[in-house]
Amino acid sequence: MADNMADKTRESGRGLTYAEAGVDIDAGNRMVELIKPLVRATARRGADAEIGGFGGLFDLKRAGFADPVLVAATDGVGTKVKIAIETRIHGTIGIDLVAMSVNDLVVQGAEPLFFLDYFACGRLDPEMGAAVVAGVSEGCRLAGCALIGGETAEMPGVYHGADYDLAGFAVGAAERGTLLPRADISAGDVLIGIASSGVHSNGYSLVRKVVAKSGLAWSAPAPFERGKTLGVAVLTPTRIYVKSCLAAIRETKAVKALAHITGGGFPDNIPRVLPKQLGVKLDLSRVPVLPVFKWLAATGGIAQAEMLRTFNCGIGMVAVVAAKNADTVIAALAREGETAMQIGELVSAGTGAQVSYSGRLDLG
């Protein structure tokens, strides 16, 4: 019988196709055409931001670098993407994707140059995919980097239904000798906290657990933000600190280190930029806790220590500066639209944790 079926297939001139296996090449080509103008909008010195070749090009000399050190970063957006899928709000998740990598570049004093994205799904919807890339394009524009390439992978059997996932890859550069952290970090330096826009892109497995416990639908009014649905509010994009932090670094010459507050919060991220012999003492009463964090803590019954280890709690970036330069750096950040404040100081590390606290978070 199998031989007869094979004979009939040959006689009809028709065999199995890639589309019947679940991969639509035509849909992929349509998505490429939809995103071409989005990609062109990210062009900058050193890159024309055209796609369609086998690789993206960047000219460091044309970008103005004399003796550059390249810095690379990669990340995703974690389970925040699941909320985008469930709410069908796809236009901002790409900003998160860019933010998570370029913010990691600027903490090393590097200027983001170019970005590549990876979009994987079970079944490609070109319009939905283009909406995601529109967010990537906007994130690149905010960071001043070019979107020079990417990959779309349709993988039925690996991803199901409307599920998709994202990864991003960013490369930046700094002139040799200007990388952060600097070697002159010392006890007595102060920490300047730069406000976050919300939950950013870490802790969303716990966010989703709290929302499930609350019984609220994503379409319900957000209890902590008037005029928005819960889904829209928790999808607020990660703030991109590139232009403001580069301005502060270059204008003041006073920024010794930067720490991006991501997964692990204050206790895990701040020590990454400090010498082993130094610790920090944070005044939690100075942290501007956003309403979303108060709601999460109250609804989920989450203790302060867990909030500090999981979320940014209202501070998305921390700068280390000499005490005498604190006001100058805060003013420079304010000119770039940031809300910044002194939240602690560096101290000699004892035998305990490198991060210690005074005061308490205002969790309401």
PDB file of C-alpha atoms in Angstrom, residues 186-192 257 318-327 330 342-346:
ATOM      1  CA  SER A 186      36.841  54.591  46.941  1.00  0.00           C
ATOM      2  CA  ALA A 187      35.058  54.653  50.277  1.00  0.00           C
ATOM      3  CA  GLY A 188      33.125  57.891  50.679  1.00  0.00           C
ATOM      4  CA  ASP A 189      31.923  57.927  47.081  1.00  0.00           C
ATOM      5  CA  VAL A 190      28.139  58.181  46.759  1.00  0.00           C
ATOM      6  CA  LEU A 191      25.491  56.275  44.866  1.00  0.00           C
ATOM      7  CA  ILE A 192      23.095  58.144  42.601  1.00  0.00           C
ATOM      8  CA  ALA A 257      30.878  53.357  37.577  1.00  0.00           C
ATOM      9  CA  VAL A 318      22.942  53.426  39.746  1.00  0.00           C
ATOM     10  CA  ALA A 319      25.958  55.702  39.287  1.00  0.00           C
ATOM     11  CA  VAL A 320      29.034  55.874  41.521  1.00  0.00           C
ATOM     12  CA  VAL A 321      30.574  59.354  41.848  1.00  0.00           C
ATOM     13  CA  ALA A 322      32.743  61.290  44.295  1.00  0.00           C
ATOM     14  CA  ALA A 323      30.597  63.052  46.905  1.00  0.00           C
ATOM     15  CA  LYS A 324      31.749  66.493  45.718  1.00  0.00           C
ATOM     16  CA  ASN A 325      30.464  65.738  42.188  1.00  0.00           C
ATOM     17  CA  ALA A 326      27.040  64.348  43.125  1.00  0.00           C
ATOM     18  CA  ASP A 327      25.063  67.535  42.416  1.00  0.00           C
ATOM     19  CA  ILE A 330      22.413  64.753  39.092  1.00  0.00           C
ATOM     20  CA  GLN A 342      21.485  60.237  46.086  1.00  0.00           C
ATOM     21  CA  ILE A 343      20.564  56.901  47.651  1.00  0.00           C
ATOM     22  CA  GLY A 344      23.676  55.734  49.479  1.00  0.00           C
ATOM     23  CA  GLU A 345      27.422  55.708  49.887  1.00  0.00           C
ATOM     24  CA  LEU A 346      30.410  53.419  49.520  1.00  0.00           C
TER      25      LEU A 346
END
